[in-house]
Coordinates of C-alpha atoms in Angstrom, one line a residue:
M888 CA 51.6 101.1 87.0
F889 CA 50.2 99.8 83.7
N890 CA 46.5 99.0 83.2
T891 CA 45.9 96.1 80.9
S892 CA 42.6 97.6 79.9
S893 CA 44.4 100.6 78.2
G894 CA 43.3 99.4 74.8
S895 CA 39.8 98.2 73.7
S896 CA 39.2 94.5 74.2
G897 CA 39.7 92.6 71.0
S898 CA 41.4 95.4 69.2
S899 CA 44.0 94.6 66.6
D900 CA 47.2 96.5 65.9
S901 CA 49.7 96.5 63.0
S902 CA 51.6 93.6 64.5
G903 CA 48.8 91.5 63.2
S904 CA 47.6 90.4 66.6
T905 CA 44.3 90.8 68.4
S906 CA 44.7 91.8 72.1
P907 CA 43.5 94.1 74.9
Y908 CA 46.8 96.0 74.3
S909 CA 47.2 98.4 71.5
L910 CA 50.9 98.6 70.6
A911 CA 50.2 101.7 68.6
A912 CA 49.7 103.5 72.0
Y913 CA 53.3 102.6 72.7
G914 CA 54.7 103.9 69.4
W915 CA 54.1 100.9 67.1
D916 CA 53.6 102.0 63.4
D917 CA 53.8 100.7 59.9
G918 CA 57.5 101.3 59.8
W919 CA 58.1 99.1 62.8
A920 CA 55.7 96.5 61.4
E921 CA 57.7 96.3 58.2
T922 CA 61.0 95.9 60.0
F923 CA 59.5 93.2 62.2
A924 CA 58.0 91.2 59.4
P925 CA 60.9 88.6 59.1
Y926 CA 60.6 87.9 62.8
A927 CA 56.8 87.5 62.7
A928 CA 57.5 84.8 60.1
R929 CA 59.6 83.0 62.7
G930 CA 56.7 83.0 65.2
L931 CA 58.2 85.8 67.4
V932 CA 56.1 88.7 68.7
P933 CA 57.0 92.4 69.0
G934 CA 57.6 93.9 72.4
R935 CA 58.6 97.3 73.6
V936 CA 60.9 97.5 76.7
I937 CA 59.3 99.4 79.5
R938 CA 62.0 98.6 82.1
V939 CA 65.3 96.7 82.3
D940 CA 66.3 95.0 85.5
R941 CA 69.4 92.7 86.1
G942 CA 69.4 90.7 82.9
Q943 CA 65.7 90.7 82.4
C944 CA 63.2 93.3 81.1
D945 CA 59.5 94.1 81.2
L946 CA 57.9 94.5 77.9
V947 CA 54.5 95.5 76.5
T948 CA 53.4 92.9 73.8
P949 CA 50.3 92.3 71.8
S950 CA 48.9 90.1 74.5
G951 CA 49.8 92.3 77.5
L952 CA 52.8 92.8 79.8
A953 CA 55.6 90.2 79.7
R954 CA 58.9 89.6 81.4
A955 CA 61.7 88.2 79.3
D956 CA 65.4 87.2 79.7
T957 CA 67.9 89.4 77.8
E958 CA 70.8 86.9 77.9
L959 CA 70.7 86.4 74.2
V960 CA 71.0 90.1 73.4
T961 CA 73.7 91.1 75.9
P962 CA 76.8 91.9 73.7
R963 CA 80.2 93.2 74.8
D964 CA 79.4 96.5 73.1
P965 CA 77.5 98.6 75.8
M966 CA 75.8 100.6 73.0
R967 CA 73.9 97.5 71.9
I968 CA 72.6 96.4 75.3
V969 CA 68.8 96.4 75.8
C970 CA 67.5 99.7 77.2
T971 CA 64.1 101.2 77.9
G972 CA 62.3 102.2 74.7
D973 CA 63.8 99.5 72.6
W974 CA 61.6 97.5 70.3
T975 CA 62.4 93.8 70.3
A976 CA 61.5 90.4 68.8
V977 CA 60.5 88.1 71.7
D978 CA 59.3 84.6 72.2
A979 CA 55.5 84.3 71.9
E980 CA 55.5 82.0 75.0
G981 CA 57.8 80.0 77.2
D982 CA 59.2 80.0 80.7
P983 CA 61.5 81.9 80.6
R984 CA 60.7 83.9 77.4
Y985 CA 63.8 85.3 75.7
V986 CA 64.4 88.5 73.8
R987 CA 65.8 87.2 70.5
T988 CA 66.9 90.5 68.9
L989 CA 66.6 94.3 69.0
L990 CA 65.0 96.2 66.1
P991 CA 67.3 98.9 64.7
R992 CA 67.0 102.1 66.8
R993 CA 65.7 105.2 65.2
T994 CA 67.2 107.4 67.9
A995 CA 69.4 106.8 70.9
L996 CA 70.1 109.1 73.9
V997 CA 73.7 108.4 74.9
R998 CA 75.6 109.7 77.9
S999 CA 79.4 109.5 78.0
T1000 CA 80.9 107.4 80.7
S1001 CA 83.2 108.8 83.3
S1002 CA 85.9 106.3 82.3
K1003 CA 88.6 107.0 79.8
R1004 CA 87.1 104.5 77.4
S1005 CA 85.3 105.8 74.4
D1006 CA 82.1 103.9 74.9
G1007 CA 78.9 105.5 76.4
Q1008 CA 75.7 104.5 78.1
V1009 CA 72.4 104.4 76.2
L1010 CA 69.8 106.1 78.4
A1011 CA 66.8 105.6 76.2
A1012 CA 65.9 104.4 72.7
N1013 CA 63.5 105.5 70.0
A1014 CA 62.5 108.8 71.6
D1015 CA 60.9 111.5 69.5
H1016 CA 61.1 114.3 72.1
A1017 CA 63.8 115.0 74.7
V1018 CA 62.2 117.0 77.5
I1019 CA 64.9 118.8 79.5
A1020 CA 63.8 119.8 83.0
V1021 CA 65.5 122.9 84.4
S1022 CA 64.5 124.0 87.9
L1023 CA 63.7 127.6 88.6
A1024 CA 64.3 126.9 92.3
A1025 CA 68.0 127.5 91.7
E1026 CA 70.0 130.0 89.7
L1027 CA 69.6 129.3 86.0
D1028 CA 72.7 127.5 84.7
L1029 CA 72.8 128.3 81.0
G1030 CA 75.9 126.2 80.5
R1031 CA 74.0 123.1 81.7
V1032 CA 71.1 124.0 79.4
E1033 CA 73.5 124.1 76.5
R1034 CA 75.0 120.7 77.4
F1035 CA 71.7 119.0 77.8
T1036 CA 70.4 120.5 74.6
A1037 CA 73.4 119.3 72.7
L1038 CA 72.9 115.8 74.2
A1039 CA 69.3 115.9 72.9
W1040 CA 70.2 117.0 69.4
E1041 CA 72.9 114.3 69.1
S1042 CA 70.3 111.6 70.0
G1043 CA 68.1 112.5 67.0
A1044 CA 65.2 113.5 69.2
Q1045 CA 63.6 117.0 69.2
P1046 CA 64.6 118.9 72.4
L1047 CA 62.1 120.8 74.5
L1048 CA 63.2 122.8 77.5
V1049 CA 60.8 122.9 80.5
L1050 CA 61.4 125.4 83.2
T1051 CA 60.0 123.6 86.2
K1052 CA 58.8 125.1 89.5
A1053 CA 57.6 128.2 87.7
D1054 CA 55.4 129.0 90.7
L1055 CA 58.5 130.0 92.5
V1056 CA 58.9 133.0 90.1
P1057 CA 55.6 134.9 90.6
D1058 CA 56.7 138.0 88.8
P1059 CA 55.7 137.7 85.1
D1060 CA 58.5 140.0 83.9
T1061 CA 61.2 138.0 85.8
L1062 CA 59.8 134.7 84.4
A1063 CA 59.7 136.2 80.9
H1064 CA 63.4 137.2 81.2
L1065 CA 64.3 133.6 82.3
V1066 CA 62.5 132.1 79.4
S1067 CA 64.2 134.6 77.0
D1068 CA 67.7 133.8 78.4
T1069 CA 67.0 130.1 78.0
E1070 CA 65.9 130.5 74.4
T1071 CA 69.1 132.4 73.7
A1072 CA 71.2 129.5 75.1
A1073 CA 69.2 127.0 73.0
P1074 CA 68.4 128.5 69.6
G1075 CA 65.5 126.8 67.9
V1076 CA 64.3 125.0 71.0
R1077 CA 60.9 125.6 72.5
V1078 CA 61.0 126.8 76.1
L1079 CA 57.9 126.2 78.3
P1080 CA 57.5 127.3 82.0
V1081 CA 55.7 124.7 84.0
S1082 CA 54.5 124.3 87.6
S1083 CA 53.5 120.8 88.8
A1084 CA 52.2 122.5 92.0
T1085 CA 49.7 124.8 90.2
G1086 CA 49.3 122.9 86.9
E1087 CA 50.6 125.8 84.9
G1088 CA 51.8 124.6 81.5
V1089 CA 51.2 120.9 82.3
D1090 CA 48.3 120.5 79.8
E1091 CA 50.2 122.4 77.1
L1092 CA 53.2 120.1 77.6
G1093 CA 51.0 117.0 77.6
A1094 CA 49.5 118.2 74.2
V1095 CA 53.0 118.5 72.7
L1096 CA 53.9 115.0 73.9
A1097 CA 50.6 113.4 72.9
S1098 CA 52.2 111.6 69.9
G1099 CA 55.4 109.6 70.0
T1100 CA 57.8 108.9 72.8
A1101 CA 59.4 111.5 75.1
V1102 CA 62.4 111.0 77.4
L1103 CA 62.7 113.2 80.5
L1104 CA 66.1 114.6 81.2
G1105 CA 67.6 116.9 83.9
Q1106 CA 69.8 116.9 86.9
S1107 CA 68.7 115.5 90.2
G1108 CA 66.3 118.0 92.0
A1109 CA 65.0 119.4 88.7
G1110 CA 61.5 118.1 89.5
K1111 CA 61.5 115.3 86.9
S1112 CA 59.6 112.8 88.9
T1113 CA 57.1 115.4 90.1
L1114 CA 56.6 116.4 86.4
A1115 CA 56.2 112.8 85.4
N1116 CA 53.5 112.3 88.0
A1117 CA 51.7 115.5 86.8
L1118 CA 51.8 114.3 83.2
V1119 CA 50.7 110.8 83.9
G1120 CA 48.0 112.0 86.3
E1121 CA 49.0 109.8 89.3
A1122 CA 51.9 109.1 91.6
V1123 CA 53.9 106.7 89.5
Q1124 CA 57.3 108.0 90.6
D1125 CA 58.7 108.5 94.2
V1126 CA 59.2 112.1 95.1
R1127 CA 61.3 113.5 97.9
A1128 CA 62.2 116.9 99.1
I1129 CA 65.3 118.5 97.7
R1130 CA 68.3 119.3 100.0
D1131 CA 68.2 122.8 101.5
S1132 CA 72.0 123.1 101.2
D1133 CA 72.3 122.9 97.5
G1134 CA 68.9 122.4 96.0
K1135 CA 69.6 118.9 94.7
G1136 CA 67.5 115.9 95.0
R1137 CA 68.2 112.3 96.1
H1138 CA 67.9 110.4 92.9
T1139 CA 64.5 109.1 93.8
T1140 CA 64.1 107.6 90.3
T1141 CA 66.7 104.8 90.0
T1142 CA 65.4 103.0 86.9
R1143 CA 64.2 104.1 83.5
D1144 CA 60.5 103.5 83.1
L1145 CA 58.3 103.9 80.1
L1146 CA 55.0 105.4 81.2
P1147 CA 51.9 105.8 79.1
L1148 CA 50.4 109.3 79.1
P1149 CA 46.6 109.8 79.3
S1150 CA 46.6 112.3 76.5
G1151 CA 48.6 109.9 74.3
G1152 CA 52.2 109.1 73.8
V1153 CA 54.6 107.6 76.3
L1154 CA 57.2 109.1 78.6
I1155 CA 60.6 107.6 79.7
D1156 CA 61.7 109.0 83.0
T1157 CA 65.4 108.8 83.8
P1158 CA 67.5 109.1 87.0
G1159 CA 69.3 112.4 87.6

């Protein structure tokens, strides 16, 4: 999924390390470097979480991909548990390596839990764009559009509404009306019709996401995994047919993965 030759060999980034990986391609900047400086003095290295899995996580570090234990950063507060998109300070070496701390998040996408408790679940950290996938294969649910848009604004990320499967609406006037209705439901948010099948709008969306981190949201069956594959340029996420009865998918994406985009930037895909 990740090519260790994605950066030029021997390149250096603002973490102060020379490596085949450029952390800048994963969102590292001078602000993160300044925040990380005290941990660099302790011999730790920066790492961005690309996946979390049962008490461990995969990270991209200055020397390449690494796997680390999250035991030391698993607090009782669920809002502070490691999630995809987090920047961390991690051991430079060791077996196992440990994540020693999380850097303060700039943004956090939080979903309320179904329990009566007030805590929530962090879906993604440090996202600049929240891409909300809305399928045109079913009747447009503007109430759902409003809820997802509110979730995006609350996270601190810039929302962007993507009307997927636009090829299923061949009439230009009908498509224009759907775009207009969506814009009315989400004032100030850009709405972009996209078809992964025909490629319509994919390049335009890729250009918008070419800088920073984007998180992909939407209900199951909205075409998120197909859209992620189209943006990445290869089949990185499993895709299955939606159910004929209700147009919903089968949650083919079960983890949150941080995927580098060929045009620049990174994308966090999320389960429905």
